[in-house]
CSV table of C-alpha atoms and ligand atoms in Angstrom, one decimal:
chain,number,residue,atom,x,y,z
A,1,UNK,CA,93.6,53.3,83.3
A,2,UNK,CA,93.3,56.8,84.7
A,3,UNK,CA,93.5,57.3,88.4
A,4,UNK,CA,90.3,58.2,90.1
A,5,UNK,CA,90.0,61.7,91.5
A,6,UNK,CA,89.4,62.0,95.3
A,7,UNK,CA,85.7,62.8,94.6
A,8,UNK,CA,85.3,59.7,92.4
A,9,UNK,CA,86.8,57.5,95.1
A,10,UNK,CA,84.5,59.1,97.7
A,11,UNK,CA,81.5,58.6,95.4
A,12,UNK,CA,82.4,54.8,95.1
A,13,UNK,CA,82.6,54.5,98.9
A,14,UNK,CA,79.4,56.5,99.4
A,15,UNK,CA,77.4,54.3,96.9
A,16,UNK,CA,78.3,51.3,99.1
A,17,UNK,CA,77.1,52.7,102.4
A,18,UNK,CA,74.7,55.6,101.6
A,19,UNK,CA,71.4,54.9,99.6
A,20,UNK,CA,71.7,56.5,96.2
A,21,UNK,CA,75.2,57.4,97.1
A,22,UNK,CA,74.5,60.4,99.2
A,23,UNK,CA,72.7,62.3,101.9
A,24,UNK,CA,69.5,62.6,99.9
A,25,UNK,CA,69.9,66.4,99.6
A,26,UNK,CA,72.0,67.3,96.7
A,27,UNK,CA,73.9,66.1,93.6
A,28,UNK,CA,75.8,63.1,95.1
A,29,UNK,CA,78.8,63.5,92.8
A,30,UNK,CA,80.1,66.5,94.5
A,31,UNK,CA,81.7,66.5,98.0
A,32,UNK,CA,82.4,69.7,99.7
A,33,UNK,CA,85.7,69.7,101.7
A,34,UNK,CA,85.6,73.2,103.1
A,35,UNK,CA,83.8,76.5,103.2
A,36,UNK,CA,85.2,79.9,104.1
A,37,UNK,CA,83.4,83.2,103.7
A,38,UNK,CA,81.6,83.2,100.4
A,39,UNK,CA,83.5,80.3,98.9
A,40,UNK,CA,83.5,76.5,99.1
A,41,UNK,CA,86.1,74.0,97.9
A,42,UNK,CA,85.3,70.4,96.7
A,43,UNK,CA,87.4,67.4,97.5
A,44,UNK,CA,89.1,67.6,94.1
A,45,UNK,CA,90.3,71.1,95.1
A,46,UNK,CA,87.9,73.1,92.8
A,47,UNK,CA,86.8,76.5,94.2
A,48,UNK,CA,83.3,77.9,93.9
A,49,UNK,CA,81.4,81.0,94.9
A,50,UNK,CA,78.7,79.6,97.2
A,51,UNK,CA,75.1,80.4,96.5
A,52,UNK,CA,73.8,77.3,98.2
A,53,UNK,CA,75.1,78.4,101.7
A,54,UNK,CA,74.2,75.1,103.3
A,55,UNK,CA,70.7,75.5,101.8
A,56,UNK,CA,70.2,78.8,103.6
A,57,UNK,CA,71.7,78.9,107.1
A,58,UNK,CA,75.1,80.4,106.3
A,59,UNK,CA,73.7,83.9,105.6
A,60,UNK,CA,76.9,85.5,107.0
A,61,UNK,CA,79.1,83.2,104.9
A,62,UNK,CA,81.1,80.2,106.2
A,63,UNK,CA,83.1,80.3,109.4
A,64,UNK,CA,82.3,83.8,110.5
A,65,UNK,CA,85.0,84.5,113.2
A,66,UNK,CA,82.6,85.8,115.8
A,67,UNK,CA,80.3,82.9,115.4
A,68,UNK,CA,83.3,80.5,115.7
A,69,UNK,CA,84.4,82.3,118.8
A,70,UNK,CA,80.9,82.1,120.4
A,71,UNK,CA,80.7,78.3,119.7
A,72,UNK,CA,84.3,77.7,120.8
A,73,UNK,CA,83.4,79.4,124.1
A,74,UNK,CA,80.4,77.1,124.6
A,75,UNK,CA,81.8,73.8,123.5
A,76,UNK,CA,84.2,73.1,126.5
A,77,UNK,CA,81.3,73.9,128.8
A,78,UNK,CA,79.1,71.3,127.2
A,79,UNK,CA,77.6,70.3,123.9
A,80,UNK,CA,74.1,69.3,124.9
A,81,UNK,CA,72.2,68.8,128.1
A,82,UNK,CA,68.6,67.9,127.3
A,83,UNK,CA,67.9,70.1,130.3
A,84,UNK,CA,66.9,73.8,130.2
A,85,UNK,CA,69.9,76.1,129.5
A,86,UNK,CA,70.4,79.8,129.5
A,87,UNK,CA,71.4,80.1,125.8
A,88,UNK,CA,68.0,78.7,124.8
A,89,UNK,CA,66.2,81.3,126.9
A,90,UNK,CA,68.3,84.1,125.4
A,91,UNK,CA,67.5,82.8,121.9
A,92,UNK,CA,63.7,82.5,122.7
A,93,UNK,CA,63.7,86.1,124.1
A,94,UNK,CA,65.4,87.4,121.0
A,95,UNK,CA,63.0,85.6,118.6
A,96,UNK,CA,60.1,87.1,120.6
A,97,UNK,CA,61.6,90.6,120.3
A,98,UNK,CA,62.2,90.2,116.5
A,99,UNK,CA,59.2,88.2,115.2
A,100,UNK,CA,55.8,89.8,115.3
A,101,UNK,CA,53.7,86.6,115.9
A,102,UNK,CA,56.2,85.2,118.5
A,103,UNK,CA,55.0,85.3,122.1
A,104,UNK,CA,56.5,82.0,123.0
A,105,UNK,CA,58.9,79.6,121.3
A,106,UNK,CA,59.4,75.8,121.3
A,107,UNK,CA,62.7,74.5,120.0
A,108,UNK,CA,63.3,71.5,117.8
A,109,UNK,CA,66.2,70.1,115.8
A,110,UNK,CA,64.9,70.6,112.2
A,111,UNK,CA,62.6,72.8,110.2
A,112,UNK,CA,60.5,69.9,109.1
A,113,UNK,CA,59.9,68.9,112.7
A,114,UNK,CA,58.8,72.4,113.5
A,115,UNK,CA,56.3,72.3,110.6
A,116,UNK,CA,55.0,69.0,111.7
A,117,UNK,CA,54.4,70.3,115.3
A,118,UNK,CA,52.9,73.5,114.0
A,119,UNK,CA,50.3,71.6,112.1
A,120,UNK,CA,49.6,69.4,115.1
A,121,UNK,CA,49.3,72.4,117.3
A,122,UNK,CA,46.7,73.9,115.0
A,123,UNK,CA,44.7,70.7,115.4
A,124,UNK,CA,45.1,70.7,119.2
A,125,UNK,CA,44.1,74.3,119.4
A,126,UNK,CA,41.0,74.1,117.2
A,127,UNK,CA,39.8,70.5,117.8
A,128,UNK,CA,39.6,70.2,114.0
A,129,UNK,CA,41.5,67.7,111.8
A,130,UNK,CA,42.1,69.1,108.3
A,131,UNK,CA,45.2,71.0,107.1
A,132,UNK,CA,45.3,73.2,104.0
A,133,UNK,CA,48.5,73.6,102.1
A,134,UNK,CA,49.4,75.0,98.7
A,135,UNK,CA,50.5,72.9,95.8
A,136,UNK,CA,54.3,73.1,95.6
A,137,UNK,CA,54.7,74.4,99.1
A,138,UNK,CA,57.6,72.8,101.0
A,139,UNK,CA,57.2,72.1,104.7
A,140,UNK,CA,59.7,69.4,105.5
A,141,UNK,CA,59.2,65.6,105.3
A,142,UNK,CA,56.2,64.8,107.6
A,143,UNK,CA,53.4,62.8,106.0
A,144,UNK,CA,51.3,65.9,105.7
A,145,UNK,CA,54.1,67.9,104.1
A,146,UNK,CA,54.7,65.2,101.6
A,147,UNK,CA,51.3,66.0,100.0
A,148,UNK,CA,51.4,67.8,96.6
A,149,UNK,CA,54.9,69.1,97.1
A,150,UNK,CA,56.2,68.4,93.6
A,151,UNK,CA,53.4,66.4,91.9
A,152,UNK,CA,54.1,65.2,88.4
A,153,UNK,CA,50.4,64.2,88.1
A,154,UNK,CA,48.3,67.4,88.1
A,155,UNK,CA,45.0,66.5,89.6
A,156,UNK,CA,42.0,68.7,90.4
A,157,UNK,CA,42.2,70.8,93.6
A,158,UNK,CA,41.7,70.3,96.5
A,159,UNK,CA,42.8,66.7,96.0
A,160,UNK,CA,46.2,65.8,97.6
A,161,UNK,CA,48.8,63.7,95.8
A,162,UNK,CA,51.5,62.0,98.0
A,163,UNK,CA,55.1,62.7,96.8
A,164,UNK,CA,56.5,59.7,98.7
A,165,UNK,CA,55.9,56.1,99.2
A,166,UNK,CA,54.8,54.9,102.7
A,167,UNK,CA,52.2,57.6,103.4
A,168,UNK,CA,48.9,56.3,104.8
A,169,UNK,CA,45.7,57.1,102.8
A,170,UNK,CA,44.3,58.5,106.0
A,171,UNK,CA,46.8,61.4,105.9
A,172,UNK,CA,45.9,62.2,102.3
A,173,UNK,CA,42.2,62.4,103.2
A,174,UNK,CA,43.1,65.0,105.9
A,175,UNK,CA,44.8,67.4,103.5
A,176,UNK,CA,43.3,70.0,101.2
A,177,UNK,CA,45.5,71.4,98.5
A,178,UNK,CA,45.0,74.8,96.8
A,179,UNK,CA,46.9,76.7,94.1
A,180,UNK,CA,49.2,79.5,95.5
A,181,UNK,CA,48.2,83.0,94.7
A,182,UNK,CA,44.6,82.1,93.7
A,183,UNK,CA,42.3,83.9,96.1
A,184,UNK,CA,39.1,83.2,94.3
A,185,UNK,CA,39.8,79.5,94.6
A,186,UNK,CA,40.7,79.7,98.2
A,187,UNK,CA,37.6,81.7,99.0
A,188,UNK,CA,35.3,79.1,97.5
A,189,UNK,CA,37.3,76.2,99.1
A,190,UNK,CA,36.9,77.7,102.5
A,191,UNK,CA,33.2,78.5,102.0
A,192,UNK,CA,32.8,74.7,101.6
A,193,UNK,CA,35.4,73.3,104.1
A,194,UNK,CA,36.4,76.3,106.3
A,195,UNK,CA,34.7,74.9,109.4
A,196,UNK,CA,36.7,71.6,109.2
A,197,UNK,CA,40.1,73.2,108.7
A,198,UNK,CA,42.5,73.4,111.7
A,199,UNK,CA,45.4,75.1,110.1
A,200,UNK,CA,46.5,76.7,106.8
A,201,UNK,CA,50.3,76.4,106.3
A,202,UNK,CA,52.0,78.6,103.7
A,203,UNK,CA,55.5,79.7,102.7
A,204,UNK,CA,55.0,83.4,102.5
A,205,UNK,CA,57.3,83.3,99.4
A,206,UNK,CA,56.5,79.8,98.1
A,207,UNK,CA,59.9,78.3,97.1
A,208,UNK,CA,60.9,81.3,95.0
A,209,UNK,CA,57.4,82.5,94.0
A,210,UNK,CA,56.4,85.8,95.6
A,211,UNK,CA,52.9,86.3,96.9
A,212,UNK,CA,50.8,88.6,94.7
A,213,UNK,CA,50.1,92.0,96.4
A,214,UNK,CA,47.4,91.5,98.9
A,215,UNK,CA,47.4,87.7,98.8
A,216,UNK,CA,48.8,87.1,102.3
A,217,UNK,CA,46.6,89.8,103.7
A,218,UNK,CA,43.5,88.2,102.2
A,219,UNK,CA,44.6,84.7,103.5
A,220,UNK,CA,44.9,86.3,107.0
A,221,UNK,CA,41.4,87.7,106.7
A,222,UNK,CA,40.0,84.3,105.5
A,223,UNK,CA,41.7,82.5,108.4
A,224,UNK,CA,40.2,84.9,110.9
A,225,UNK,CA,36.7,84.5,109.3
A,226,UNK,CA,36.8,80.7,109.6
A,227,UNK,CA,38.8,80.3,112.8
A,228,UNK,CA,41.7,78.7,111.1
A,229,UNK,CA,45.2,78.8,112.6
A,230,UNK,CA,47.4,80.6,110.0
A,231,UNK,CA,51.0,79.2,110.0
A,232,UNK,CA,53.8,80.9,108.1
A,233,UNK,CA,56.6,78.6,107.3
A,234,UNK,CA,59.5,81.0,107.8
A,235,UNK,CA,62.2,78.3,107.9
A,236,UNK,CA,63.7,80.0,104.9
A,237,UNK,CA,62.4,83.6,105.1
A,238,UNK,CA,62.9,84.1,108.9
A,239,UNK,CA,65.7,86.5,109.6
A,240,UNK,CA,66.5,86.6,105.9
A,241,UNK,CA,64.0,88.9,104.2
A,242,UNK,CA,64.2,91.2,107.2
A,243,UNK,CA,65.1,90.8,110.8
A,244,UNK,CA,61.5,90.1,111.5
A,245,UNK,CA,61.2,87.7,108.5
A,246,UNK,CA,58.5,87.6,105.8
A,247,UNK,CA,55.9,88.8,108.3
A,248,UNK,CA,57.8,92.0,108.6
A,249,UNK,CA,58.5,92.2,104.9
A,250,UNK,CA,54.9,91.7,103.8
A,251,UNK,CA,53.2,93.2,106.9
A,252,UNK,CA,51.1,90.2,107.8
A,253,UNK,CA,51.2,88.5,111.2
A,254,UNK,CA,50.3,84.8,111.3
A,255,UNK,CA,49.2,82.9,114.4
A,256,UNK,CA,52.2,80.6,114.3
A,257,UNK,CA,55.4,80.5,112.4
A,258,UNK,CA,58.2,78.0,112.0
A,259,UNK,CA,61.8,79.0,112.0
A,260,UNK,CA,65.1,77.2,111.2
A,261,UNK,CA,68.3,77.6,109.2
A,262,UNK,CA,69.6,81.0,110.3
A,263,UNK,CA,68.5,80.8,114.0
A,264,UNK,CA,70.8,77.8,114.4
A,265,UNK,CA,73.8,79.5,112.8
A,266,UNK,CA,74.6,76.3,110.9
A,267,UNK,CA,73.7,73.9,113.7
A,268,UNK,CA,70.6,71.7,114.1
A,269,UNK,CA,68.0,74.0,115.6
A,270,UNK,CA,64.5,75.1,114.6
A,271,UNK,CA,61.5,76.5,116.3
A,272,UNK,CA,57.7,76.9,116.4
A,273,UNK,CA,56.8,80.4,117.6
A,274,UNK,CA,53.5,82.1,118.0
A,275,UNK,CA,50.5,83.2,120.0
A,276,UNK,CA,50.7,82.2,123.7
A,277,UNK,CA,47.1,80.8,123.8
A,278,UNK,CA,48.1,78.4,121.0
A,279,UNK,CA,51.6,77.6,122.3
A,280,UNK,CA,49.9,76.8,125.7
A,281,UNK,CA,49.0,73.4,124.1
A,282,UNK,CA,52.6,72.4,124.8
A,283,UNK,CA,51.8,73.0,128.5
A,284,UNK,CA,49.8,70.3,130.1
A,285,UNK,CA,49.2,72.4,133.2
A,286,UNK,CA,47.7,75.1,131.0
A,287,UNK,CA,45.4,73.1,128.8
A,288,UNK,CA,44.9,69.7,130.6
A,289,UNK,CA,46.0,66.3,129.5
A,290,UNK,CA,43.4,65.9,126.7
A,291,UNK,CA,44.4,69.0,124.8
A,292,UNK,CA,48.1,68.8,125.5
A,293,UNK,CA,50.5,68.2,122.7
A,294,UNK,CA,53.4,66.0,123.8
A,295,UNK,CA,56.7,66.9,122.3
A,296,UNK,CA,60.3,66.3,123.3
A,297,UNK,CA,63.6,65.9,121.4
A,298,UNK,CA,67.2,65.1,122.5
A,299,UNK,CA,68.7,68.1,120.7
A,300,UNK,CA,66.0,70.6,121.3
A,301,UNK,CA,67.4,74.0,122.4
A,302,UNK,CA,71.0,72.7,122.1
A,303,UNK,CA,73.3,75.3,123.6
A,304,UNK,CA,76.0,75.2,120.9
A,305,UNK,CA,73.4,75.8,118.2
A,306,UNK,CA,71.7,78.5,120.3
A,307,UNK,CA,74.8,80.5,120.8
A,308,UNK,CA,75.7,80.2,117.1
A,309,UNK,CA,72.2,81.4,116.2
A,310,UNK,CA,72.3,84.2,118.7
A,311,UNK,CA,75.6,85.5,117.4
A,312,UNK,CA,74.5,85.3,113.8
A,313,UNK,CA,71.4,87.3,114.7
A,314,UNK,CA,73.4,89.9,116.6
A,315,UNK,CA,75.6,90.4,113.5
A,316,UNK,CA,72.5,90.7,111.4
A,317,UNK,CA,71.1,93.5,113.7
A,318,UNK,CA,74.2,95.6,113.0
A,319,UNK,CA,73.9,98.7,110.8
A,320,UNK,CA,73.1,98.1,107.2
A,321,UNK,CA,73.3,94.3,107.1
A,322,UNK,CA,69.9,93.8,105.4
A,323,UNK,CA,70.5,96.8,103.1
A,324,UNK,CA,73.8,95.2,101.9
A,325,UNK,CA,72.1,91.8,101.5
A,326,UNK,CA,69.3,93.3,99.4
A,327,UNK,CA,71.8,95.2,97.3
A,328,UNK,CA,73.8,92.0,96.7
A,329,UNK,CA,70.7,90.2,95.6
A,330,UNK,CA,69.5,93.0,93.4
A,331,UNK,CA,72.9,93.2,91.7
A,332,UNK,CA,72.9,89.4,91.0
A,333,UNK,CA,69.3,89.5,89.7
A,334,UNK,CA,70.2,92.4,87.3
A,335,UNK,CA,73.3,90.5,86.2
A,336,UNK,CA,71.3,87.3,85.3
A,337,UNK,CA,68.6,89.4,83.5
A,338,UNK,CA,71.1,91.5,81.6
A,339,UNK,CA,72.9,88.6,80.0
A,340,UNK,CA,69.9,86.5,79.3
A,341,UNK,CA,68.0,89.5,77.8
A,342,UNK,CA,71.0,90.3,75.6
A,343,UNK,CA,71.0,86.7,74.3
A,344,UNK,CA,67.2,86.9,73.7
A,345,UNK,CA,66.5,84.0,76.0
A,346,UNK,CA,63.0,83.8,77.4
A,347,UNK,CA,63.2,83.8,81.2
A,348,UNK,CA,61.9,85.3,84.4
A,349,UNK,CA,63.9,86.3,87.5
A,350,UNK,CA,61.5,84.9,90.1
A,351,UNK,CA,61.7,85.6,93.8
A,352,UNK,CA,63.1,88.2,96.3
A,353,UNK,CA,66.5,89.7,96.3
A,354,UNK,CA,67.5,87.5,99.2
A,355,UNK,CA,66.2,84.4,97.4
A,356,UNK,CA,65.5,83.9,93.8
A,357,UNK,CA,66.3,81.9,90.7
A,358,UNK,CA,66.0,82.1,86.9
A,359,UNK,CA,63.0,80.3,85.4
A,360,UNK,CA,63.1,79.7,81.7
A,361,UNK,CA,59.6,80.6,80.6
A,362,UNK,CA,57.9,83.3,78.6
A,363,UNK,CA,55.1,83.9,81.1
A,364,UNK,CA,54.8,85.3,84.6
A,365,UNK,CA,55.3,82.8,87.4
A,366,UNK,CA,52.6,82.8,90.1
A,367,UNK,CA,52.2,79.2,91.1
A,368,UNK,CA,53.7,75.7,91.1
A,369,UNK,CA,52.1,74.9,87.8
A,370,UNK,CA,53.8,77.8,86.1
A,371,UNK,CA,57.2,76.6,87.3
A,372,UNK,CA,56.3,73.0,86.3
A,373,UNK,CA,55.5,74.2,82.8
A,374,UNK,CA,58.9,76.0,82.3
A,375,UNK,CA,61.9,74.7,80.4
A,376,UNK,CA,63.5,72.5,83.0
A,377,UNK,CA,66.1,71.0,80.5
A,378,UNK,CA,67.3,74.5,79.8
A,379,UNK,CA,67.5,75.2,83.4
A,380,UNK,CA,69.5,72.0,84.1
A,381,UNK,CA,72.0,73.0,81.3
A,382,UNK,CA,72.3,76.5,82.6
A,383,UNK,CA,73.0,75.3,86.1
A,384,UNK,CA,75.5,72.7,84.9
A,385,UNK,CA,77.4,75.4,83.0
A,386,UNK,CA,77.3,77.7,86.0
A,387,UNK,CA,78.8,74.9,88.1
A,388,UNK,CA,81.5,74.2,85.5
A,389,UNK,CA,82.4,77.9,85.8
A,390,UNK,CA,82.7,78.0,89.5
A,391,UNK,CA,79.2,78.7,90.8
A,392,UNK,CA,77.8,76.5,93.5
A,393,UNK,CA,74.0,76.7,93.7
A,394,UNK,CA,70.9,74.6,94.2
A,395,UNK,CA,68.9,73.6,91.1
A,396,UNK,CA,66.1,75.9,92.1
A,397,UNK,CA,67.5,78.7,94.1
A,398,UNK,CA,70.2,81.4,94.4
A,399,UNK,CA,70.9,82.4,98.0
A,400,UNK,CA,73.1,85.6,98.3
A,401,UNK,CA,75.2,85.9,101.5
A,402,UNK,CA,76.7,88.8,103.3
A,403,UNK,CA,80.3,87.6,102.6
A,404,UNK,CA,80.1,88.2,98.9
A,405,UNK,CA,83.1,90.3,97.5
A,406,UNK,CA,83.8,92.2,94.3
A,407,UNK,CA,85.8,89.2,93.1
A,408,UNK,CA,82.8,87.0,93.7
A,409,UNK,CA,80.6,89.3,91.6
A,410,UNK,CA,83.2,89.3,88.8
A,411,UNK,CA,83.5,85.5,88.9
A,412,UNK,CA,79.8,85.2,88.9
A,413,UNK,CA,79.3,87.5,86.0
A,414,UNK,CA,81.9,85.6,83.9
A,415,UNK,CA,80.1,82.4,84.7
A,416,UNK,CA,76.7,83.8,83.7
A,417,UNK,CA,78.2,84.9,80.4
A,418,UNK,CA,79.5,81.4,79.6
A,419,UNK,CA,76.4,79.7,80.9
A,420,UNK,CA,74.2,82.0,78.7
A,421,UNK,CA,76.4,81.1,75.7
A,422,UNK,CA,76.0,77.4,76.6
A,423,UNK,CA,72.2,77.5,76.3
A,424,UNK,CA,71.8,80.2,73.6
B,501,PLP,C1,60.2,76.4,103.6
B,501,PLP,C2,60.8,75.2,104.3
B,501,PLP,N1,60.2,74.6,105.3
B,501,PLP,C3,60.8,73.6,106.0
B,501,PLP,C4,62.0,73.1,105.6
B,501,PLP,C5,62.6,71.9,106.3
B,501,PLP,O1,63.6,72.3,107.1
B,501,PLP,P1,64.7,71.2,107.6
B,501,PLP,O2,65.5,70.8,106.3
B,501,PLP,O3,65.5,71.9,108.6
B,501,PLP,O4,63.9,70.1,108.2
B,501,PLP,C6,62.7,73.7,104.6
B,501,PLP,C7,64.1,73.2,104.2
B,501,PLP,O5,64.7,73.7,103.2
B,501,PLP,C8,62.1,74.8,103.9
B,501,PLP,O6,62.7,75.4,102.8
């Protein structure tokens, strides 16, 4: 009998103690041992160019020396306090400088929590109950967010479909679902329900689908007309598309936004940021007990995470960082398109240079249903071939990072050539 590899042994152990043999996030058969710069190594010693980058936080690449130094300076002085700390104030100030909608910031440990509180804040601020989200939009794992995230049953809008067991019917009844990028539908939905809706939550770039020109501006206008709190989920786009996030990139300022990933520099830290009059609902003295939103969390504003985020953001402010990132992304997009075009394979490169993927379809992708109708088997085969050729990515995204080198691009191109041959 052949000996098991270290990863196979780990997978056996994991299956015993972790449900479904993993963390729930990613293909449980692969175990990452180490990451440095643009590369990761698995427990069997295979090396990959990393386009997963921890699902987004490691925009500088793994183990950036200046971030390591900042964290190493903080750790001997304490890892977490629960109490106020200066690093959290520094981070909140920098977020307020950078992000157009941010007048105040409340920290949490994960992006999903931030989204949950942002929706709750919209209810507290308006005294209304309903939340509108778009089909296919991802906002973490709260009961509200688990509505029509990845429905396999396509029902009529605005009906919500829970993606998970264990969600009370009452939550479903409080959610309205609309198709992304469909302004006419949204207009008619709000004409009927606008006065009952507390908040509209949207990923400005939904998963990888860009907003059509003018869509977010029109959403802003509709929220103003009906007194709805507009929430941009910038957990992914914040400090990635531009220093000021998607709101800077698309020129639309929401009332609230949620942030995560990059602002924690690879540690657990996320935030709700927004207009002071809305954020005041976190302050009992400002709004009174009845309109106060109670919120606390053991790791909120953790100083090790805050210094990692601050250093990451400082490096991103330096000359040309966003220009280089954009150029990396555009180069990768062109690389995928060139080889797939040459092989005559129907596809679209969908997204933004800082976040995109290949969708195997012959039509333009504007909404969740367009992605759902694409050739997912071909996509799985393409991704498997990329992995076999040293490319580490999520099944639905390519995240470029600043640490990419010429060798990474060469290795990526070789992998794309082989993956294209594999599906041709
Ligand atoms: C747009 C968006 N919102 C929220 C989240 C949830 O963040 P977290 O995984 O930190 O809870 C994610 C995670 O990928 C996300 O992509």
